[in-house]
Amino acid sequence: MSQPRSVPFDALSFVPRFAYGEMAQAAEVAGSADDTDLGAGFVRLSRADIPWQIKYDEVILVLEGEIDVVCDGEVLHAGPRDCIWLPKGTELRYRSDEALVFYAITPADWAAREGQS
């Protein structure tokens, strides 16, 4: 079991995210390696238009920039300090010219559960 810890933003290492690495880079703060159901971290978006069906419950908090999440033709818009809640199974598109967001998801091990680890 992991111990409580502080995670300085400047110590994070952002890595390309899935097939959209030129549009999204992520830095995990907590996840499956911590033996927790909660996954959390930061994502930098740049000229992003990313289709996805989420396999987890997700909360997005915008820190910098703006993001639109398009679900069933509806646009959920968020700017700094705004949040978006997305339930598991939501089909969507993440769209952003430029943003830094914090995310929290559960379950953190969704990829392993989906056979995508």
mmCIF file of C-alpha atoms in Angstrom:
data_model
loop_
_atom_site.group_PDB
_atom_site.id
_atom_site.type_symbol
_atom_site.label_atom_id
_atom_site.label_comp_id
_atom_site.label_asym_id
_atom_site.label_seq_id
_atom_site.Cartn_x
_atom_site.Cartn_y
_atom_site.Cartn_z
ATOM 1 C CA MET A 1 0.000 0.000 0.000
ATOM 2 C CA SER A 2 1.267 3.459 -0.884
ATOM 3 C CA GLN A 3 2.001 6.152 1.664
ATOM 4 C CA PRO A 4 0.599 9.685 1.604
ATOM 5 C CA ARG A 5 2.811 12.027 -0.396
ATOM 6 C CA SER A 6 3.113 15.507 -1.788
ATOM 7 C CA VAL A 7 3.484 15.759 -5.568
ATOM 8 C CA PRO A 8 5.064 19.039 -6.726
ATOM 9 C CA PHE A 9 3.788 20.120 -10.132
ATOM 10 C CA ASP A 10 7.329 20.929 -11.304
ATOM 11 C CA ALA A 11 8.378 17.321 -10.620
ATOM 12 C CA LEU A 12 5.737 15.829 -12.948
ATOM 13 C CA SER A 13 6.700 14.250 -16.237
ATOM 14 C CA PHE A 14 4.129 14.705 -19.011
ATOM 15 C CA VAL A 15 3.970 11.882 -21.581
ATOM 16 C CA PRO A 16 1.933 11.517 -24.795
ATOM 17 C CA ARG A 17 -1.514 10.030 -24.185
ATOM 18 C CA PHE A 18 -2.564 7.078 -26.355
ATOM 19 C CA ALA A 19 -2.936 7.671 -30.101
ATOM 20 C CA TYR A 20 -3.380 11.415 -29.546
ATOM 21 C CA GLY A 21 0.065 12.227 -28.171
ATOM 22 C CA GLU A 22 0.437 15.357 -30.287
ATOM 23 C CA MET A 23 -2.821 16.684 -28.756
ATOM 24 C CA ALA A 24 -2.678 15.358 -25.186
ATOM 25 C CA GLN A 25 0.130 14.746 -22.724
ATOM 26 C CA ALA A 26 -0.636 13.377 -19.241
ATOM 27 C CA ALA A 27 1.103 13.241 -15.884
ATOM 28 C CA GLU A 28 -0.357 10.789 -13.357
ATOM 29 C CA VAL A 29 -0.460 11.767 -9.684
ATOM 30 C CA ALA A 30 -2.224 8.671 -8.314
ATOM 31 C CA GLY A 31 -3.500 5.454 -9.811
ATOM 32 C CA SER A 32 -3.427 1.679 -9.851
ATOM 33 C CA ALA A 33 0.203 1.509 -8.699
ATOM 34 C CA ASP A 34 -0.993 3.137 -5.466
ATOM 35 C CA ASP A 35 -3.476 0.309 -4.821
ATOM 36 C CA THR A 36 -6.415 2.710 -5.082
ATOM 37 C CA ASP A 37 -9.547 2.913 -7.201
ATOM 38 C CA LEU A 38 -8.914 6.631 -7.670
ATOM 39 C CA GLY A 39 -6.849 7.824 -10.602
ATOM 40 C CA ALA A 40 -5.822 11.474 -10.777
ATOM 41 C CA GLY A 41 -3.425 13.677 -12.663
ATOM 42 C CA PHE A 42 -2.948 16.485 -15.138
ATOM 43 C CA VAL A 43 -3.417 16.678 -18.913
ATOM 44 C CA ARG A 44 -2.097 19.326 -21.278
ATOM 45 C CA LEU A 45 -4.229 19.740 -24.380
ATOM 46 C CA SER A 46 -3.041 21.476 -27.544
ATOM 47 C CA ARG A 47 -5.144 21.802 -30.711
ATOM 48 C CA ALA A 48 -7.092 18.817 -29.394
ATOM 49 C CA ASP A 49 -10.065 17.090 -30.991
ATOM 50 C CA ILE A 50 -10.192 13.659 -29.383
ATOM 51 C CA PRO A 51 -13.102 11.218 -29.778
ATOM 52 C CA TRP A 52 -13.583 8.802 -26.881
ATOM 53 C CA GLN A 53 -16.067 6.709 -24.949
ATOM 54 C CA ILE A 54 -15.019 6.890 -21.328
ATOM 55 C CA LYS A 55 -14.705 3.645 -19.389
ATOM 56 C CA TYR A 56 -14.772 5.303 -15.943
ATOM 57 C CA ASP A 57 -16.451 8.115 -14.033
ATOM 58 C CA GLU A 58 -14.500 11.347 -14.543
ATOM 59 C CA VAL A 59 -14.306 14.859 -13.141
ATOM 60 C CA ILE A 60 -12.301 17.467 -15.054
ATOM 61 C CA LEU A 61 -11.143 20.708 -13.428
ATOM 62 C CA VAL A 62 -9.796 23.328 -15.827
ATOM 63 C CA LEU A 63 -6.736 25.130 -14.471
ATOM 64 C CA GLU A 64 -5.673 27.096 -17.575
ATOM 65 C CA GLY A 65 -7.311 27.690 -20.938
ATOM 66 C CA GLU A 66 -10.664 26.302 -21.983
ATOM 67 C CA ILE A 67 -12.115 22.933 -22.933
ATOM 68 C CA ASP A 68 -15.288 21.815 -24.661
ATOM 69 C CA VAL A 69 -16.622 18.321 -24.181
ATOM 70 C CA VAL A 70 -19.170 17.437 -26.855
ATOM 71 C CA CYS A 71 -21.702 14.776 -25.768
ATOM 72 C CA ASP A 72 -24.749 13.851 -27.881
ATOM 73 C CA GLY A 73 -24.496 17.165 -29.739
ATOM 74 C CA GLU A 74 -24.414 19.181 -26.493
ATOM 75 C CA VAL A 75 -21.306 21.258 -25.757
ATOM 76 C CA LEU A 76 -20.137 21.322 -22.148
ATOM 77 C CA HIS A 77 -17.791 24.312 -21.896
ATOM 78 C CA ALA A 78 -15.363 24.954 -19.032
ATOM 79 C CA GLY A 79 -12.776 27.640 -18.356
ATOM 80 C CA PRO A 80 -10.429 28.194 -15.401
ATOM 81 C CA ARG A 81 -11.806 26.831 -12.104
ATOM 82 C CA ASP A 82 -14.809 25.241 -13.901
ATOM 83 C CA CYS A 83 -15.540 21.506 -13.628
ATOM 84 C CA ILE A 84 -17.158 18.951 -15.905
ATOM 85 C CA TRP A 85 -18.649 15.673 -14.587
ATOM 86 C CA LEU A 86 -18.774 12.691 -16.989
ATOM 87 C CA PRO A 87 -20.347 9.336 -16.086
ATOM 88 C CA LYS A 88 -18.937 6.034 -17.315
ATOM 89 C CA GLY A 89 -20.005 5.116 -20.842
ATOM 90 C CA THR A 90 -20.304 8.695 -22.127
ATOM 91 C CA GLU A 91 -19.417 9.018 -25.822
ATOM 92 C CA LEU A 92 -17.740 12.359 -26.384
ATOM 93 C CA ARG A 93 -15.121 14.542 -28.027
ATOM 94 C CA TYR A 94 -12.607 16.500 -25.966
ATOM 95 C CA ARG A 95 -11.879 19.778 -27.797
ATOM 96 C CA SER A 96 -9.441 22.492 -26.801
ATOM 97 C CA ASP A 97 -7.117 24.964 -28.471
ATOM 98 C CA GLU A 98 -4.957 25.033 -25.350
ATOM 99 C CA ALA A 99 -5.661 23.906 -21.763
ATOM 100 C CA LEU A 100 -4.202 22.437 -18.604
ATOM 101 C CA VAL A 101 -6.711 20.316 -16.710
ATOM 102 C CA PHE A 102 -6.705 18.203 -13.573
ATOM 103 C CA TYR A 103 -8.684 14.968 -13.779
ATOM 104 C CA ALA A 104 -9.950 12.402 -11.311
ATOM 105 C CA ILE A 105 -11.293 9.027 -12.481
ATOM 106 C CA THR A 106 -12.581 5.832 -10.956
ATOM 107 C CA PRO A 107 -11.728 3.050 -11.412
ATOM 108 C CA ALA A 108 -8.060 3.837 -11.950
ATOM 109 C CA ASP A 109 -7.456 0.384 -13.445
ATOM 110 C CA TRP A 110 -10.094 0.733 -16.159
ATOM 111 C CA ALA A 111 -7.622 -0.230 -18.922
ATOM 112 C CA ALA A 112 -6.708 -3.520 -17.229
ATOM 113 C CA ARG A 113 -10.393 -4.254 -16.667
ATOM 114 C CA GLU A 114 -10.977 -3.619 -20.383
ATOM 115 C CA GLY A 115 -8.002 -5.800 -21.368
ATOM 116 C CA GLN A 116 -6.068 -2.743 -22.604
ATOM 117 C CA SER A 117 -3.151 -2.725 -20.160
#
